Each structure stands twice: as C-alpha cells, then as structure tokens.
Coordinates of C-alpha atoms and ligand atoms in Angstrom, one line a residue:
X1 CA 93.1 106.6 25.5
X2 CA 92.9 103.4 27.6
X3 CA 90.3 102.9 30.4
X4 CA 91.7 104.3 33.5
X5 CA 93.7 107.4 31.9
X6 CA 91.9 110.9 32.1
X7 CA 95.2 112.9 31.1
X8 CA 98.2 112.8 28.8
X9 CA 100.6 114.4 31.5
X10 CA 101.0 115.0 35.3
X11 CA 103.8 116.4 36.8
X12 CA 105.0 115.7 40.0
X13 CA 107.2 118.4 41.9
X14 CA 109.2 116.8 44.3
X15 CA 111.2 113.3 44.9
X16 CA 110.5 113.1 48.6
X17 CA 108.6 110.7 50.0
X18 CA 104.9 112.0 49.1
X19 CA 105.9 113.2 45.4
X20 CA 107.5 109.7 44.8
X21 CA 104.0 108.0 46.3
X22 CA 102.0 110.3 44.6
X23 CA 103.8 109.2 41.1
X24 CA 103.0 105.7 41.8
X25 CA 99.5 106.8 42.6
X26 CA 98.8 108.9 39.6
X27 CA 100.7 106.2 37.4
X28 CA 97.8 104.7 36.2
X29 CA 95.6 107.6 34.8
X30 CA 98.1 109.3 32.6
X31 CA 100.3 108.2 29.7
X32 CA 103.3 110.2 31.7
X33 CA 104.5 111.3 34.6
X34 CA 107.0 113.6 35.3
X35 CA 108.6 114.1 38.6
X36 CA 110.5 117.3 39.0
X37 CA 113.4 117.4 41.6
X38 CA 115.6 120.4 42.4
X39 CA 118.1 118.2 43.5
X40 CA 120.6 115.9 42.0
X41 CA 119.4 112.7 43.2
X42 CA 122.0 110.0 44.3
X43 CA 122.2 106.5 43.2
X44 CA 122.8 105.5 46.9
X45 CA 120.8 105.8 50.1
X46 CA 122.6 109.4 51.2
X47 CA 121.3 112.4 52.5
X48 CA 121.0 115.9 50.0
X49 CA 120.6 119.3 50.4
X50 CA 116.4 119.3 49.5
X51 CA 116.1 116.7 52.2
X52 CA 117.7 118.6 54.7
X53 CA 115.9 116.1 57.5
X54 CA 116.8 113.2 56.5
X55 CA 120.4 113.1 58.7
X56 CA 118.0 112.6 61.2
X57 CA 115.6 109.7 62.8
X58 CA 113.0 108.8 60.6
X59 CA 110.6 105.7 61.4
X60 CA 108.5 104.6 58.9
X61 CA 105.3 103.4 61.1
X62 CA 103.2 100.6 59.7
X63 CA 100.6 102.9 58.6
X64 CA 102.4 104.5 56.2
X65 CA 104.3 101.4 55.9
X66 CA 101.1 99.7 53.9
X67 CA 100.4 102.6 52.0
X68 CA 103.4 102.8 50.4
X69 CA 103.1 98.6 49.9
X70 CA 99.5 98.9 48.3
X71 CA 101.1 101.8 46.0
X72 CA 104.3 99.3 45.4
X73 CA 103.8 96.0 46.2
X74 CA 107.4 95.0 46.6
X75 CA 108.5 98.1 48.5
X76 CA 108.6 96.2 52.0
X77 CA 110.8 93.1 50.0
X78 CA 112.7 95.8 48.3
X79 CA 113.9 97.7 51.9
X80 CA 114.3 94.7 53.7
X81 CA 116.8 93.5 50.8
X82 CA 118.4 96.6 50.8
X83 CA 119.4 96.2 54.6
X84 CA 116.5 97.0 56.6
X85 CA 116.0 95.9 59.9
X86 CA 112.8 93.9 60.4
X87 CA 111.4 94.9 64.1
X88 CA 107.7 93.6 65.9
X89 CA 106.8 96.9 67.3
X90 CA 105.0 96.9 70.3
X91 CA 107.8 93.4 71.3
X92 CA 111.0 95.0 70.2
X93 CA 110.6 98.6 70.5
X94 CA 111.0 100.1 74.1
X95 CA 108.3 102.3 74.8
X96 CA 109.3 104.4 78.6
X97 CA 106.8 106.2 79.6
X98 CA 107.7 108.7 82.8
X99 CA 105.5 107.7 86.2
X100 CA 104.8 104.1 83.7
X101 CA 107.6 102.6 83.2
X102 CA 108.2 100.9 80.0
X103 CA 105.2 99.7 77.9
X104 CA 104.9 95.9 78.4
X105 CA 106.8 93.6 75.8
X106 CA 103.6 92.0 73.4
X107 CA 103.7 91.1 69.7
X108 CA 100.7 92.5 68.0
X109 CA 102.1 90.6 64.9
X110 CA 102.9 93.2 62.9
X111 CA 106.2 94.5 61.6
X112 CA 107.9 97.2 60.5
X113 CA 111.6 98.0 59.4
X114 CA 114.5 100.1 61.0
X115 CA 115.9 102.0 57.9
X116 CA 117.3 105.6 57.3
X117 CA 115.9 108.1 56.1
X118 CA 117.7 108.0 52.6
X119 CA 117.3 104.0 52.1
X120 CA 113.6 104.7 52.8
X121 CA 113.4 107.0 50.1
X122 CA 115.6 105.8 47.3
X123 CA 113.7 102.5 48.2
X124 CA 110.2 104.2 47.2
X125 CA 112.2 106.2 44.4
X126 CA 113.4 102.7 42.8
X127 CA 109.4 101.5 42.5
X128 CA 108.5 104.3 41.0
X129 CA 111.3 104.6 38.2
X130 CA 110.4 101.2 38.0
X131 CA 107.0 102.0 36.4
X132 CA 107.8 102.6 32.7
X133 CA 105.4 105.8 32.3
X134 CA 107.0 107.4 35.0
X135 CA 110.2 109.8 34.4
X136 CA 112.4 111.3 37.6
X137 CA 114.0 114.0 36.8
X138 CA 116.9 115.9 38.5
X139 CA 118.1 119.2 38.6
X140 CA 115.0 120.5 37.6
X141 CA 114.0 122.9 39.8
X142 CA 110.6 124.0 39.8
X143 CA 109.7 128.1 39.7
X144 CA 106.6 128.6 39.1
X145 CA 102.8 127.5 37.7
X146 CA 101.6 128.0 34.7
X147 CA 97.7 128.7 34.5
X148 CA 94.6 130.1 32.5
X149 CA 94.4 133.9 32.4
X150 CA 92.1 133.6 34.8
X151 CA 93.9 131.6 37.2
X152 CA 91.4 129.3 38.1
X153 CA 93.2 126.0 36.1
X154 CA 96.8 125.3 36.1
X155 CA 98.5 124.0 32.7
X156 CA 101.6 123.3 33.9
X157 CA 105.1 124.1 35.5
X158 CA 107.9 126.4 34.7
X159 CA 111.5 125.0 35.5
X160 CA 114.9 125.9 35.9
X161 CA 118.0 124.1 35.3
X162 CA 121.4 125.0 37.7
X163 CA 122.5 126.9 33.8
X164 CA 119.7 129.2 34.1
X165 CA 117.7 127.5 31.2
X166 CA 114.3 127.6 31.7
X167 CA 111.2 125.3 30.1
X168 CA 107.8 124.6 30.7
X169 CA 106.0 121.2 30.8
X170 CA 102.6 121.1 29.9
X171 CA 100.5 119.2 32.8
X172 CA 96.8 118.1 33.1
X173 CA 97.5 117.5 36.8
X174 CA 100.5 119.1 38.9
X175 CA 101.2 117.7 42.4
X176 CA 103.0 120.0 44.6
X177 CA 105.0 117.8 46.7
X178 CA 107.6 120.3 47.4
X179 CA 107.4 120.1 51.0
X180 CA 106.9 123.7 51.6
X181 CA 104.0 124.4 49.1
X182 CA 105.4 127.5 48.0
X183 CA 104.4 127.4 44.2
X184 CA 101.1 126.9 45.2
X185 CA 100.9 129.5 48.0
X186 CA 102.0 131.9 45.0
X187 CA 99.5 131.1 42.3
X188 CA 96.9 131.4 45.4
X189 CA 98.1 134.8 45.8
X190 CA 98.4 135.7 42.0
X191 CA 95.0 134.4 40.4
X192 CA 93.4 135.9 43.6
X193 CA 92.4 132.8 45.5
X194 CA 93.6 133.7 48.5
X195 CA 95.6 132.0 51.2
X196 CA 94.7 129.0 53.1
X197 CA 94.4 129.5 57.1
X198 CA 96.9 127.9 58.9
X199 CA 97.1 126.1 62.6
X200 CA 100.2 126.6 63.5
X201 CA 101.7 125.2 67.0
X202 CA 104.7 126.6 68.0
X203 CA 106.7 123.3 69.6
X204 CA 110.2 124.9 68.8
X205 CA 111.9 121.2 69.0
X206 CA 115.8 120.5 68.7
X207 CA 117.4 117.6 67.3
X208 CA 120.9 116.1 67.6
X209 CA 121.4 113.3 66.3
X210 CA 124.4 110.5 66.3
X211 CA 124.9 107.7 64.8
X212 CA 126.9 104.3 66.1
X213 CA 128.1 101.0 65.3
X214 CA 125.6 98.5 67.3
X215 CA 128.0 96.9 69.7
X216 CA 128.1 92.9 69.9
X217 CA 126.7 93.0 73.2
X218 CA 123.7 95.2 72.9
X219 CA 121.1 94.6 74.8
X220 CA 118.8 91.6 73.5
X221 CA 115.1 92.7 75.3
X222 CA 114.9 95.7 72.6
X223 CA 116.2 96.7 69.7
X224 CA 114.9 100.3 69.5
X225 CA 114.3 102.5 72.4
X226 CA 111.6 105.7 72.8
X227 CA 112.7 107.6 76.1
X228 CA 109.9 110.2 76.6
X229 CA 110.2 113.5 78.5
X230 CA 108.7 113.8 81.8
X231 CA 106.2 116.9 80.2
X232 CA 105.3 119.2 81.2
X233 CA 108.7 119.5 84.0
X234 CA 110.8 118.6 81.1
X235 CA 111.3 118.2 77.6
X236 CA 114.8 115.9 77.3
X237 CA 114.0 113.0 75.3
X238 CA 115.7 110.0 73.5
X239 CA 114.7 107.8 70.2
X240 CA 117.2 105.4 69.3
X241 CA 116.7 103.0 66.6
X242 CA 118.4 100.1 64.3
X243 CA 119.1 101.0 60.7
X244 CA 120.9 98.8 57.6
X245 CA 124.6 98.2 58.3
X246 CA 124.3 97.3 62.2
X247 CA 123.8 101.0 63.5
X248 CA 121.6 102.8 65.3
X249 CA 120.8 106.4 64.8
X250 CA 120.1 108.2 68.0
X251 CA 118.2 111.4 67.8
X252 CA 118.1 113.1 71.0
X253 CA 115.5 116.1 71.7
X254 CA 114.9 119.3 73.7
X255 CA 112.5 121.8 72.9
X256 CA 111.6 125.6 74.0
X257 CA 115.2 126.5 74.1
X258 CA 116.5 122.9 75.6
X259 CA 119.2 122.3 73.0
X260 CA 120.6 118.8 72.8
X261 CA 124.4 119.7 72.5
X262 CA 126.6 118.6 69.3
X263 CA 129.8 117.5 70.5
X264 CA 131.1 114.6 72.4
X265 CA 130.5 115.3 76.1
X266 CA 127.9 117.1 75.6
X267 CA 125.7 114.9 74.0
X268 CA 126.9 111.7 76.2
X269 CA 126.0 114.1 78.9
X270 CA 122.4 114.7 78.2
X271 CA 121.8 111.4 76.7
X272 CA 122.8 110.4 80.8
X273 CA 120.3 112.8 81.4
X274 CA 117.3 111.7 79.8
X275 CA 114.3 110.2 81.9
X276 CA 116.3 106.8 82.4
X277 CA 120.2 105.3 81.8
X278 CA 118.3 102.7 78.9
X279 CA 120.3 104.8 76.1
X280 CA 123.3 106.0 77.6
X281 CA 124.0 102.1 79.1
X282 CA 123.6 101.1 75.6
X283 CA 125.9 103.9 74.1
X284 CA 128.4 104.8 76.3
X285 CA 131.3 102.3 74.9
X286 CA 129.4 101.8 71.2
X287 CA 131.7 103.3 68.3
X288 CA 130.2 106.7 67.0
X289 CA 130.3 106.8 63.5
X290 CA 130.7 110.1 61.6
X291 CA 129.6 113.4 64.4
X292 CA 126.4 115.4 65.0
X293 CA 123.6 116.8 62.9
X294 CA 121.4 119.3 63.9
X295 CA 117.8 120.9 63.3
X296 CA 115.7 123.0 64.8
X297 CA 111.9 122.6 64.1
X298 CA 110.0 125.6 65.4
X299 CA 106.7 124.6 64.7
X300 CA 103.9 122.6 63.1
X301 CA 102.1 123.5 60.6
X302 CA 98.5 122.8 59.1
X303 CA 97.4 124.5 56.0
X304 CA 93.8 124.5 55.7
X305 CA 93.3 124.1 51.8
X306 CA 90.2 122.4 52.7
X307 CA 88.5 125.7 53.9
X308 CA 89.1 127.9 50.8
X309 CA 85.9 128.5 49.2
X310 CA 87.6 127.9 45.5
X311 CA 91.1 126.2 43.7
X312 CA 92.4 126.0 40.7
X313 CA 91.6 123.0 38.2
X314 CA 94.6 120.7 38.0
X315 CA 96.5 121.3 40.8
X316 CA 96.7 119.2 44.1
X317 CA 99.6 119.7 47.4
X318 CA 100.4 117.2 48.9
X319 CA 102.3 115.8 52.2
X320 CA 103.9 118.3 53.7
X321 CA 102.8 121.1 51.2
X322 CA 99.6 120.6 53.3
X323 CA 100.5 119.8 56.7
X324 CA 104.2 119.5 58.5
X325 CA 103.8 117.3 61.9
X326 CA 105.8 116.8 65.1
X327 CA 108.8 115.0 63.9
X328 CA 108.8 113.5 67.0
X329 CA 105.7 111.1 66.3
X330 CA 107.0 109.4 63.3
X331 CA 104.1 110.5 61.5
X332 CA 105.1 112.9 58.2
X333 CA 106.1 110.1 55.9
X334 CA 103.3 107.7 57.0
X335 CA 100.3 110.5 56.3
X336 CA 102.3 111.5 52.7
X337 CA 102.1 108.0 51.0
X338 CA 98.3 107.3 52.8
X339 CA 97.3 110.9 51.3
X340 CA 99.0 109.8 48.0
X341 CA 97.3 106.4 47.9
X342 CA 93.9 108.4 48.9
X343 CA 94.7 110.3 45.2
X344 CA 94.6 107.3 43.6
X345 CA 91.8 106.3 45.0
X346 CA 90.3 109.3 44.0
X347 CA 91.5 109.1 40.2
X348 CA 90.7 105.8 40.3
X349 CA 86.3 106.8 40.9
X350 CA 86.6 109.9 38.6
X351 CA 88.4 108.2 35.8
X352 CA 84.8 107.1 34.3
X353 CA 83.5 110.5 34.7
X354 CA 83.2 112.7 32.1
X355 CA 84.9 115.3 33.6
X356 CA 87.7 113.6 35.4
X357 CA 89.5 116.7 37.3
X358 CA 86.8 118.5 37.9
X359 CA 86.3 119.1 41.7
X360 CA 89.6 116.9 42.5
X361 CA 91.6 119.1 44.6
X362 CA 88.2 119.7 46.7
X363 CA 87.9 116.2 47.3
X364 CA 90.8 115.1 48.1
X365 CA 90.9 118.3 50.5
X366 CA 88.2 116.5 52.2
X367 CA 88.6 113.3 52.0
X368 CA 91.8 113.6 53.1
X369 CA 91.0 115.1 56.3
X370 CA 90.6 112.5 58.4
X371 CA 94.0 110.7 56.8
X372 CA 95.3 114.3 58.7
X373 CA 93.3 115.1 61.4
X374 CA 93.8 112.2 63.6
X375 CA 97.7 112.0 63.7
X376 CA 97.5 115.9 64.7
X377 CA 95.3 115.5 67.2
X378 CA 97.6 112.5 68.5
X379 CA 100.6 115.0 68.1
X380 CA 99.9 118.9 68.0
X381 CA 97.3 118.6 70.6
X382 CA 99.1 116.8 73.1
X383 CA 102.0 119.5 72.6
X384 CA 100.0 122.0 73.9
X385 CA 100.5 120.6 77.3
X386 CA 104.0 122.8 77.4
X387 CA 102.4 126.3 78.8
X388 CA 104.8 128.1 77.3
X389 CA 104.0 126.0 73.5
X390 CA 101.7 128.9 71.7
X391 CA 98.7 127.2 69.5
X392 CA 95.4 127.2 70.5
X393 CA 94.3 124.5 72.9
X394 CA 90.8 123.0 72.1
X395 CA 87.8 123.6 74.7
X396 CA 88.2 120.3 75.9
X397 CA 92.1 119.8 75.8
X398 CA 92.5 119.1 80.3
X399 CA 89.7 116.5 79.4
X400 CA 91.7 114.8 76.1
X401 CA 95.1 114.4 78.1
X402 CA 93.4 112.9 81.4
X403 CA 91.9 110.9 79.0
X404 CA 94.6 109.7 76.9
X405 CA 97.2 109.6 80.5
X406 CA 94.2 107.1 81.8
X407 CA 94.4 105.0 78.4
X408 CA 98.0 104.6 78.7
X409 CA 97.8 103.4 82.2
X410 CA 95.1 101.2 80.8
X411 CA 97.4 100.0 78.1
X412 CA 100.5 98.9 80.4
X413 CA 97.8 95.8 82.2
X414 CA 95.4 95.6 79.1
X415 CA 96.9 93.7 76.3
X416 CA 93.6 94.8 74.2
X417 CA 93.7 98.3 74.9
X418 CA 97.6 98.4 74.3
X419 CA 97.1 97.1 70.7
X420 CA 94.3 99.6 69.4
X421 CA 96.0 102.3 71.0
X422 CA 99.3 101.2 69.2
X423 CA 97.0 100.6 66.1
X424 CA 95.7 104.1 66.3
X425 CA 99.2 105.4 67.1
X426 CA 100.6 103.6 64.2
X427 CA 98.3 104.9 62.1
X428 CA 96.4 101.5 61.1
X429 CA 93.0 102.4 62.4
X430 CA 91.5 105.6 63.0
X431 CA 91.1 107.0 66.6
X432 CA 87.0 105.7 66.8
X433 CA 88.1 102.3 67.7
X434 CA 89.1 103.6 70.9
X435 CA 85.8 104.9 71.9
X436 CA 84.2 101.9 72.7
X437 CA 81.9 101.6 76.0
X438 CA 84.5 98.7 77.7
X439 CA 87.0 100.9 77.4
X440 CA 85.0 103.5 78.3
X441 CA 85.2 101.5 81.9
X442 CA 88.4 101.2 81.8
X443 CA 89.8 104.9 81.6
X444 CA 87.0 106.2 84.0
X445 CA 88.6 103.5 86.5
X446 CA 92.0 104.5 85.7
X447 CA 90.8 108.6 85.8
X448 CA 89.4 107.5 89.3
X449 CA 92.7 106.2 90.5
X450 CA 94.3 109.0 89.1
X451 CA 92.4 111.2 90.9
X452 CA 92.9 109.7 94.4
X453 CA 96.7 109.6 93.9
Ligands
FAD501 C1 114.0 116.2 61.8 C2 112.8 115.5 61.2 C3 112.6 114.2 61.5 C4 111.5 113.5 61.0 N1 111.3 112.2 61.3 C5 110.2 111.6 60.8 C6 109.9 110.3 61.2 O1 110.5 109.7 62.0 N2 108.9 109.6 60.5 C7 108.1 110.3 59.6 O2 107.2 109.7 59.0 N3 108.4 111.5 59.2 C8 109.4 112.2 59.8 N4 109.6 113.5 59.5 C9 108.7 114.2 58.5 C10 109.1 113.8 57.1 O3 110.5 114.1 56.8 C11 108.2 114.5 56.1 O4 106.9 114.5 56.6 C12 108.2 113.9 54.8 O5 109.5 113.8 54.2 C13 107.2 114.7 53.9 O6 107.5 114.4 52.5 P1 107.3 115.5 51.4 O7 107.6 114.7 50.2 O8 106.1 116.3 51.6 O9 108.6 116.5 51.7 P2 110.1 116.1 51.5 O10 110.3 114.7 51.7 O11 110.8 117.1 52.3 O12 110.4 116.3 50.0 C14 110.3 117.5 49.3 C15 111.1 117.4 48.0 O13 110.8 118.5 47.1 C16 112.0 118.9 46.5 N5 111.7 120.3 46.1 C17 111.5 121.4 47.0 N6 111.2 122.5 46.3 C18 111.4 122.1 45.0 C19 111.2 122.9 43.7 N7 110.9 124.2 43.7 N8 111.4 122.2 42.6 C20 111.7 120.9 42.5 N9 111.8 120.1 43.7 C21 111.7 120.8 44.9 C22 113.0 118.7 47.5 O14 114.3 118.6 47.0 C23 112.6 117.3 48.1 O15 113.1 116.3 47.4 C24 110.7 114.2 60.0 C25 110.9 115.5 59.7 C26 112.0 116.2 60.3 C27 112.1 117.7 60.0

C-alpha cells in the first residue's frame, strides 16, 4: 500500500454536494472510492428527484467556495466555464437591511459565482469522476449498514438497484452523505448506540421560487439582490440572484404560515410587497421562464453526534446527515465541502498511525464543531427572534441580537467592520475576529445610540 492509503475501499452514500466533496477528500487514502447514489444522475446541470432543493436559490458563499477549490483545484475555472456568473460580493450584491438601508457598495476583493443549484453540483461531480480511483454510481440506492456482530464497526453497505437486486460492498470507511442520515440513525438504534440529541428550531420557512430571463436593461448598481424581512413584524423576504444563461432565480420567502404564492399575480404581488420595490422594479416586465417551485422547510436541525459517548469504527455522516441549516443563509453547501475537506485533513494526520480509523468519527465530531457551530449561531440563533419560532433561546440571546443589530449599524459607516463581518458571514474567518476591543467601541457607541432612539 502506498504512503497515504489506510484502506482498500470507502464508500460514499450520496452524490450531493458533501458526498461528492467528501470523495475528493477521501481520494487519497484508499485505492477506491465508491459513491452510491439513489438517483439516476444527469449528464446536464438539471434538477432530480434526491435533490429535491435544488429548483431553488442556492449561493455558493466563498467559504465553501475555497473548500471545494482546495479539494478541486479547478472547480472555480470549471463553473465559471460552464456559465457561471462571476460577482464581488459585498460591490455587486445588494444587501437591504430594514431601518438600514442597503449595505454600502465596497469590494472586499473577493469573488464568488452566481450558478444553480444543479451546475454547482454536476460542476463538483465532474472533479471528482475526474479522479481515476473514484467510481459514481447511479441507481444504487443505499439500504442499510453492514457491521460486526457487535455493532460497534461497520463493514460496509447494502444496496438496492430499481430491479430489486440487492449487493453489498465491502467498505473500510462509509460516509453517510445521504442528507437525512437515516442509515446511520438505524445502525445507532440496532447495535445499541443510541440516538444522537438533536437542536431543533422550528423556523417553518416557505419558498417560491421563479426564474427569468435578465432583461437588457437591468439595473447596472447590483447584480443580485437580498431583501430582508422587517423581523420580528414580518417575515416577507426576497433573494434574487444571476445564474448561467442570463437569468436570475428569484426565491421569495415567508415563514410561520406566510406562504409566498405560486402563480402569476400572486407572486408579482408579494414580490411588490417585500420591504422595498428593488425586486419587483427589476421583474415586473422581465420574461419568466418555466413557473413556480415550491418547498416548505419546517425546521433546522442539529444532530449532536459529537455528544454520544461511543460510534461505530468506520463510519462518518456528513453535511446535512449532521446538521440541516436555514436555507436562507446560504450556508448548507459551504459547511458540507469545509466539513469534507476537515476529513481529509483528518485522514491525512492518521494515515501514519498505526491504527488509521481508530477514533475518526470522534474526531471529526469535534473538530468539526466549530466548522458548525458558528454558521448556526449566525443563523438558528438569530431565528429565535420570531416569538412564535420554538427552539431554545440561549441565556444571553436579547444581548447577541443588540449586539449583532449594533455591528450592522457599525458596518454601514465602517468599511473595516463591514468586511470581517462579511468575512465571518461568508464563512472565511471564524466569528473571534469580531471580538476585538476597537470594535468593542464601536458597537457599545452604536448600542448607546440605539438606546436613545
Ligand atoms: C430550499 C433550499 C435552499 C437552499 N439554499 C442553499 C443555499 O443558497 N446555499 C447553500 O449553501 N445551501 C443551501 N441549501 C442547503 C443545501 O441544499 C444542503 O445543505 C446541501 O445540499 C447538503 O448537501 P448533502 O450532500 O448533505 O445533501 P444533498 O445535497 O441533499 O444530497 C443528498 C444525496 O444523497 C442521495 N441519497 C439520499 N438517500 C440515499 C440512499 N439511501 N442511497 C443513495 N443515495 C441517497 C440523494 O439522492 C442526494 O443526491 C438549501 C436547502 C434548501 C432546502
């Protein structure tokens, strides 16, 4: 065996976006990998039925952005050649903040790319066929675990093709990336492991989303727009963004029984009604293309893997297995592909052990908790503002808004505090950075302002 591989096979369960990272993390350490998909997976960038999401808004932020481009290096050429639109975030993308205004126009110098859902991910599928120990299966869809006796180390996965016909392939290490974790919440449950806690908060969100032709004389200040809700009052909001062949997708959102509606008026309507006219202006003579898609996201999730006292040998979730964010924060895809480079990582320090897999799953449980915990802080937290939104607030949750209201506020005249906050929100540096004595001064100034308003 070369240096670097501790296994003769993984197996990857899932061709979404964390089981596709994952493969190109794992690539390295074994002489195969085998990526299971349920699905027939298309030869073009459209939706299917596993992805049920992906009809809908998806922004790749730059944090996830370089993950996936230190696990592919030419994933970012790739997408742009296959039609992505190149876009300077904090310059191009339209931030309107109710009782702000729009976030000032500034170029932090870093891009990122306007692209569906489905180019994004046949993008990230194409580098990691492109390895030549990696195999991507379709139509393989995957049942069940197989493990020791005792349960505590998994050997490998029992599938099913759409004929009924059934196989097993032997794995050292299995990655469920199967977006719901399900075949690893049922060998918890079998081999007497128990289940993981979970943090649930219940944000009940509803998407609509439209797509349109990008009319000739769009506006030229912006080229994506984020129209939040005036929360706690209301809960209408608008994120409209560019996509390969000169459209923009247009997801509108309600939540706790606001329902953005799917046909023509309707939708026109409450795109009128959002916060400000930025969308509707743009849309209101731009050619639809195709009609509505909807989904209804009741709440996010976080599995707490990390707290069980044991888990089997061999096996590690992944992405959303683990943890299912806000859509609404762009953050799902981002924290996948930086968990799936973390495994790397990971494989990458054991590999000269003598005992490779031993103790993986636990540390990636905890190393990967900060790669988690600050994006749900940044989103499930700050959900919890909705009274009606059940999840437990944390002690100091009045404290962490006023806070983060008075960094905002800080942002709009601060060029400085604008980019680390969009760092942080992007996913490019962890929230620390922001707890820094100047700024410190700042938000106490802004909390004082606040307070005499
Ligand atoms: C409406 C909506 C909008 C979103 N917008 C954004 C966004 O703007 N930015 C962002 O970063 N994230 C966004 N997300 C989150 C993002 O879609 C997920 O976080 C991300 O896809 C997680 O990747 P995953 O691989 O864990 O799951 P998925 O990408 O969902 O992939 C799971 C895969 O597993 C396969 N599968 C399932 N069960 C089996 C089985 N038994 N056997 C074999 N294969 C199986 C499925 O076919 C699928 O291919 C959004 C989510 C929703 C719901």
């Amino acid at each position: 065996m070369s240096a670097g591989r501790i296994g003769k096979q993984a197996v990857v369960i899932g061709a979404g976006m964390a089981g596709l990272a994952a493969a190109g993390a794992v690539a390295d350490h074994f002489e195969r990998v085998i990526v299971l998909d349920r699905d027939g997976l298309p030869n073009q960038a459209a939706p299917r039925p596993g992805v049920p999401q992906s009809r809908h808004l998806h922004v790749l932020i730059p944090g996830g952005q370089r993950a996936l481009t230190d696990l592919f290096p030419h994933f970012e050429r790739d997408l742009v050649n296959a039609g992505a639109v190149p876009l300077r975030m904090a310059a191009e993308i339209r931030v309107e903040i109710p009782g702000l205004g729009p976030l000032p126009s500034r170029d932090f110098g870093w891009l990122f790319y306007g692209a569906s859902r489905p180019l994004i991910e046949l993008t990230v599928r194409r580098q990691a066929e492109r390895l030549a120990n990696v195999k991507v299966r379709s139509w393989c869809r995957a049942i069940e675990f197989t493990a020791t006796p005792d349960g505590n180390t998994v050997t490998g996965v029992r599938w099913e093709a759409p004929d009924g016909r059934q196989e097993v392939l032997a794995a050292d290490l299995v990655v469920d990336a199967s977006g719901r974790g399900a075949p690893t919440l049922a060998l918890l449950r079998s081999s007497g492991h128990g289940e993981p806690d979970e943090v649930v908060v219940g944000v009940d969100l509803h998407y609509t989303t439209a797509t349109f032709v990008i009319p000739q004389d769009a506006p030229t200040n912006w080229k994506g727009v984020a129209t939040h809700p005036h929360a706690p009052e209301r809960s209408r909001a608008g994120y409209m963004m560019p996509v390969e062949g000169n459209r923009w997708i247009l997801t509108l959102m309600g939540r706790l029984g606001e329902r953005p509606p799917a046909e023509p008026d309707g939708f026109m309507d409450y795109a009128r009604r959002l916060e400000t006219q930025t969308i509707y202006n743009a849309i209101k003579h731009a050619e639809r293309l195709g009609g509505f898609e909807r989904f209804a996201y009741p709440a996010s999730v976080w599995r707490r893997f990390d707290r069980l006292s044991a888990f089997p040998r061999g096996l590690v979730p992944i992405g959303d297995s683990i943890c299912r964010f806000n859509p609404v924060y762009g953050q799902g895809m981002s924290v996948a592909a930086q968990e799936a480079r973390l495994l790397g990582q990971l494989l990458k320090q054991k590999a000269t052990k003598a005992d490779p897999l031993a103790g993986l799953a636990q540390a990636f449980f905890s190393e990967s908790l900060p790669v988690i915990e600050a994006p749900w802080n940044m989103s499930a937290v700050p959900d919890l503002v909705y009274p009606e939104t059940p999840g437990e607030r944390p002690a100091d949750f009045e404290q962490r808004l006023k806070r983060h209201g008075a960094l905002l506020r800080a942002a709009m005249h601060d060029a400085d505090v604008h980019r680390l906050l969009s760092e942080v929100q992007q996913l490019l540096k962890p929230p620390g950075v922001l707890q820094d004595p100047a700024i410190d001064r700042l938000v106490e100034r802004e909390l004082i302002q606040m307070a005499a308003e």
